[in-house]
């Protein structure tokens, strides 16, 4: 059990119903959004789609991935360790551009009132029909 509610826990939901945002993803995004994740069962091919919808701003994020299993290249160890660093640099670069353009910085809601943050997350989950995984509590 994570009493601070800082570690996300996900139960695979094949219905692709929207789930309230329970984790502070970015200081450039508030916590009012709902996420929809749909994934096929892993096999030779995998399809994944993610979307995010805000109650006031509407749907603002859509991403999809269609992948197929391939043999591991012999030289993958040479460059694979750099991929997380490359992605992190890309994310922070774009965040810098957004802040420079005047997008407001939104601190983590837990920093102002941790108890209210936890109550809000649990209420949003209950209102959407989602609950914590029984194994987690």
PDB file of C-alpha atoms in Angstrom:
ATOM      1  CA  UNK A   1       0.000   0.000   0.000  1.00  0.00           C
ATOM      2  CA  UNK A   2       1.243   3.481  -0.866  1.00  0.00           C
ATOM      3  CA  UNK A   3      -0.213   5.873   1.758  1.00  0.00           C
ATOM      4  CA  UNK A   4       1.269   8.928   0.049  1.00  0.00           C
ATOM      5  CA  UNK A   5      -0.497   8.031  -3.240  1.00  0.00           C
ATOM      6  CA  UNK A   6       2.630   8.925  -5.218  1.00  0.00           C
ATOM      7  CA  UNK A   7       3.249   5.617  -7.009  1.00  0.00           C
ATOM      8  CA  UNK A   8       0.748   4.858  -9.785  1.00  0.00           C
ATOM      9  CA  UNK A   9      -0.850   1.444  -9.830  1.00  0.00           C
ATOM     10  CA  UNK A  10      -2.582   0.240 -12.947  1.00  0.00           C
ATOM     11  CA  UNK A  11      -4.926  -2.639 -13.506  1.00  0.00           C
ATOM     12  CA  UNK A  12      -5.336  -3.576 -17.157  1.00  0.00           C
ATOM     13  CA  UNK A  13      -8.785  -2.459 -18.290  1.00  0.00           C
ATOM     14  CA  UNK A  14      -9.618  -3.797 -21.738  1.00  0.00           C
ATOM     15  CA  UNK A  15     -12.784  -1.695 -22.034  1.00  0.00           C
ATOM     16  CA  UNK A  16     -10.732   1.455 -22.704  1.00  0.00           C
ATOM     17  CA  UNK A  17     -12.923   3.535 -20.390  1.00  0.00           C
ATOM     18  CA  UNK A  18     -11.525   6.880 -19.211  1.00  0.00           C
ATOM     19  CA  UNK A  19      -9.680   6.819 -15.886  1.00  0.00           C
ATOM     20  CA  UNK A  20      -9.236   9.991 -13.806  1.00  0.00           C
ATOM     21  CA  UNK A  21      -5.704  11.298 -13.666  1.00  0.00           C
ATOM     22  CA  UNK A  22      -4.269  10.124 -10.341  1.00  0.00           C
ATOM     23  CA  UNK A  23      -0.615  11.004 -10.860  1.00  0.00           C
ATOM     24  CA  UNK A  24       0.887  14.454 -11.326  1.00  0.00           C
ATOM     25  CA  UNK A  25       2.331  13.926 -14.803  1.00  0.00           C
ATOM     26  CA  UNK A  26       3.650  17.373 -15.567  1.00  0.00           C
ATOM     27  CA  UNK A  27       3.927  20.784 -13.888  1.00  0.00           C
ATOM     28  CA  UNK A  28       2.428  22.151 -17.111  1.00  0.00           C
ATOM     29  CA  UNK A  29      -0.823  20.158 -16.761  1.00  0.00           C
ATOM     30  CA  UNK A  30      -3.502  20.225 -14.066  1.00  0.00           C
ATOM     31  CA  UNK A  31      -5.084  17.126 -12.494  1.00  0.00           C
ATOM     32  CA  UNK A  32      -8.565  17.444 -14.065  1.00  0.00           C
ATOM     33  CA  UNK A  33      -7.921  15.191 -17.070  1.00  0.00           C
ATOM     34  CA  UNK A  34      -9.054  11.626 -17.707  1.00  0.00           C
ATOM     35  CA  UNK A  35      -6.857   9.127 -19.546  1.00  0.00           C
ATOM     36  CA  UNK A  36      -7.919   6.318 -21.852  1.00  0.00           C
ATOM     37  CA  UNK A  37      -5.525   3.462 -22.554  1.00  0.00           C
ATOM     38  CA  UNK A  38      -6.227   0.628 -24.925  1.00  0.00           C
ATOM     39  CA  UNK A  39      -3.769  -2.168 -25.683  1.00  0.00           C
ATOM     40  CA  UNK A  40      -4.017  -5.418 -27.536  1.00  0.00           C
ATOM     41  CA  UNK A  41      -2.749  -8.578 -25.897  1.00  0.00           C
ATOM     42  CA  UNK A  42       1.007  -8.888 -26.496  1.00  0.00           C
ATOM     43  CA  UNK A  43       1.799 -11.271 -29.356  1.00  0.00           C
ATOM     44  CA  UNK A  44       3.729 -10.971 -32.608  1.00  0.00           C
ATOM     45  CA  UNK A  45       1.983  -7.611 -33.036  1.00  0.00           C
ATOM     46  CA  UNK A  46       1.010  -5.053 -30.426  1.00  0.00           C
ATOM     47  CA  UNK A  47      -1.348  -2.095 -30.757  1.00  0.00           C
ATOM     48  CA  UNK A  48      -1.429   0.611 -28.101  1.00  0.00           C
ATOM     49  CA  UNK A  49      -3.374   3.863 -27.959  1.00  0.00           C
ATOM     50  CA  UNK A  50      -3.467   6.551 -25.294  1.00  0.00           C
ATOM     51  CA  UNK A  51      -5.634   9.658 -25.167  1.00  0.00           C
ATOM     52  CA  UNK A  52      -6.272  12.373 -22.623  1.00  0.00           C
ATOM     53  CA  UNK A  53      -9.360  14.541 -22.250  1.00  0.00           C
ATOM     54  CA  UNK A  54      -9.825  17.631 -20.083  1.00  0.00           C
ATOM     55  CA  UNK A  55     -13.332  18.639 -18.892  1.00  0.00           C
ATOM     56  CA  UNK A  56     -12.891  22.230 -20.093  1.00  0.00           C
ATOM     57  CA  UNK A  57     -10.297  21.967 -22.867  1.00  0.00           C
ATOM     58  CA  UNK A  58     -11.539  18.750 -24.472  1.00  0.00           C
ATOM     59  CA  UNK A  59      -9.368  16.042 -25.959  1.00  0.00           C
ATOM     60  CA  UNK A  60      -5.818  17.327 -26.165  1.00  0.00           C
ATOM     61  CA  UNK A  61      -3.587  14.286 -26.438  1.00  0.00           C
ATOM     62  CA  UNK A  62      -3.705  11.244 -28.710  1.00  0.00           C
ATOM     63  CA  UNK A  63      -0.900   8.775 -29.298  1.00  0.00           C
ATOM     64  CA  UNK A  64      -0.819   5.357 -30.859  1.00  0.00           C
ATOM     65  CA  UNK A  65       1.752   2.688 -31.479  1.00  0.00           C
ATOM     66  CA  UNK A  66       1.666  -0.281 -33.816  1.00  0.00           C
ATOM     67  CA  UNK A  67       4.601  -2.606 -33.197  1.00  0.00           C
ATOM     68  CA  UNK A  68       5.738  -5.982 -34.345  1.00  0.00           C
ATOM     69  CA  UNK A  69       8.231  -8.348 -32.784  1.00  0.00           C
ATOM     70  CA  UNK A  70      11.668  -8.312 -34.411  1.00  0.00           C
ATOM     71  CA  UNK A  71      14.899 -10.089 -33.643  1.00  0.00           C
ATOM     72  CA  UNK A  72      17.238  -8.154 -31.397  1.00  0.00           C
ATOM     73  CA  UNK A  73      20.068  -6.580 -33.408  1.00  0.00           C
ATOM     74  CA  UNK A  74      23.526  -7.670 -32.330  1.00  0.00           C
ATOM     75  CA  UNK A  75      24.658  -4.076 -31.841  1.00  0.00           C
ATOM     76  CA  UNK A  76      21.700  -2.851 -29.732  1.00  0.00           C
ATOM     77  CA  UNK A  77      23.792  -2.620 -26.552  1.00  0.00           C
ATOM     78  CA  UNK A  78      25.917   0.057 -28.210  1.00  0.00           C
ATOM     79  CA  UNK A  79      23.109   2.630 -28.363  1.00  0.00           C
ATOM     80  CA  UNK A  80      20.161   1.292 -26.310  1.00  0.00           C
ATOM     81  CA  UNK A  81      21.408   2.647 -22.988  1.00  0.00           C
ATOM     82  CA  UNK A  82      21.214   6.180 -24.419  1.00  0.00           C
ATOM     83  CA  UNK A  83      17.516   6.063 -25.349  1.00  0.00           C
ATOM     84  CA  UNK A  84      16.107   7.044 -21.899  1.00  0.00           C
ATOM     85  CA  UNK A  85      18.536   9.975 -21.796  1.00  0.00           C
ATOM     86  CA  UNK A  86      17.528  11.067 -25.273  1.00  0.00           C
ATOM     87  CA  UNK A  87      13.818  10.950 -24.400  1.00  0.00           C
ATOM     88  CA  UNK A  88      14.358  12.851 -21.131  1.00  0.00           C
ATOM     89  CA  UNK A  89      16.359  15.564 -22.918  1.00  0.00           C
ATOM     90  CA  UNK A  90      13.612  15.878 -25.552  1.00  0.00           C
ATOM     91  CA  UNK A  91      10.884  16.185 -22.878  1.00  0.00           C
ATOM     92  CA  UNK A  92      12.774  18.819 -20.867  1.00  0.00           C
ATOM     93  CA  UNK A  93      13.661  20.778 -24.005  1.00  0.00           C
ATOM     94  CA  UNK A  94       9.997  21.009 -25.004  1.00  0.00           C
ATOM     95  CA  UNK A  95       8.966  21.885 -21.435  1.00  0.00           C
ATOM     96  CA  UNK A  96      11.483  24.737 -21.531  1.00  0.00           C
ATOM     97  CA  UNK A  97       9.991  25.974 -24.797  1.00  0.00           C
ATOM     98  CA  UNK A  98       6.462  25.844 -23.313  1.00  0.00           C
ATOM     99  CA  UNK A  99       7.530  27.758 -20.186  1.00  0.00           C
ATOM    100  CA  UNK A 100       9.291  30.314 -22.379  1.00  0.00           C
ATOM    101  CA  UNK A 101       6.060  30.701 -24.376  1.00  0.00           C
ATOM    102  CA  UNK A 102       4.207  31.586 -21.156  1.00  0.00           C
ATOM    103  CA  UNK A 103       2.499  28.330 -20.178  1.00  0.00           C
ATOM    104  CA  UNK A 104       1.902  28.549 -16.402  1.00  0.00           C
ATOM    105  CA  UNK A 105       3.797  26.300 -13.999  1.00  0.00           C
ATOM    106  CA  UNK A 106       1.433  24.205 -11.847  1.00  0.00           C
ATOM    107  CA  UNK A 107       3.016  22.763  -8.685  1.00  0.00           C
ATOM    108  CA  UNK A 108       2.097  19.290  -7.468  1.00  0.00           C
ATOM    109  CA  UNK A 109      -1.270  19.549  -5.645  1.00  0.00           C
ATOM    110  CA  UNK A 110       0.115  17.424  -2.834  1.00  0.00           C
ATOM    111  CA  UNK A 111       2.546  20.198  -1.919  1.00  0.00           C
ATOM    112  CA  UNK A 112      -0.237  22.485  -0.671  1.00  0.00           C
ATOM    113  CA  UNK A 113      -2.504  19.938   1.129  1.00  0.00           C
ATOM    114  CA  UNK A 114      -1.515  16.245   1.027  1.00  0.00           C
ATOM    115  CA  UNK A 115      -4.681  15.010   2.798  1.00  0.00           C
ATOM    116  CA  UNK A 116      -6.983  16.902   0.414  1.00  0.00           C
ATOM    117  CA  UNK A 117      -4.997  15.581  -2.550  1.00  0.00           C
ATOM    118  CA  UNK A 118      -5.472  11.977  -1.405  1.00  0.00           C
ATOM    119  CA  UNK A 119      -9.217  12.519  -0.741  1.00  0.00           C
ATOM    120  CA  UNK A 120      -9.659  14.079  -4.187  1.00  0.00           C
ATOM    121  CA  UNK A 121      -7.900  11.216  -5.980  1.00  0.00           C
ATOM    122  CA  UNK A 122      -9.946   8.586  -4.147  1.00  0.00           C
ATOM    123  CA  UNK A 123     -13.210  10.494  -4.792  1.00  0.00           C
ATOM    124  CA  UNK A 124     -12.433  10.819  -8.511  1.00  0.00           C
ATOM    125  CA  UNK A 125     -11.676   7.102  -8.733  1.00  0.00           C
ATOM    126  CA  UNK A 126     -14.883   6.180  -6.914  1.00  0.00           C
ATOM    127  CA  UNK A 127     -16.995   8.533  -9.057  1.00  0.00           C
ATOM    128  CA  UNK A 128     -15.637   6.931 -12.218  1.00  0.00           C
ATOM    129  CA  UNK A 129     -16.299   3.421 -10.933  1.00  0.00           C
ATOM    130  CA  UNK A 130     -12.583   2.696 -10.651  1.00  0.00           C
ATOM    131  CA  UNK A 131     -11.034   1.529  -7.397  1.00  0.00           C
ATOM    132  CA  UNK A 132      -7.614   0.550  -6.218  1.00  0.00           C
ATOM    133  CA  UNK A 133      -6.506  -2.930  -7.083  1.00  0.00           C
ATOM    134  CA  UNK A 134      -7.738  -5.294  -4.330  1.00  0.00           C
ATOM    135  CA  UNK A 135      -4.223  -6.637  -3.951  1.00  0.00           C
ATOM    136  CA  UNK A 136      -2.995  -3.133  -3.105  1.00  0.00           C
ATOM    137  CA  UNK A 137      -5.838  -2.111  -0.811  1.00  0.00           C
TER     138      UNK A 137
END
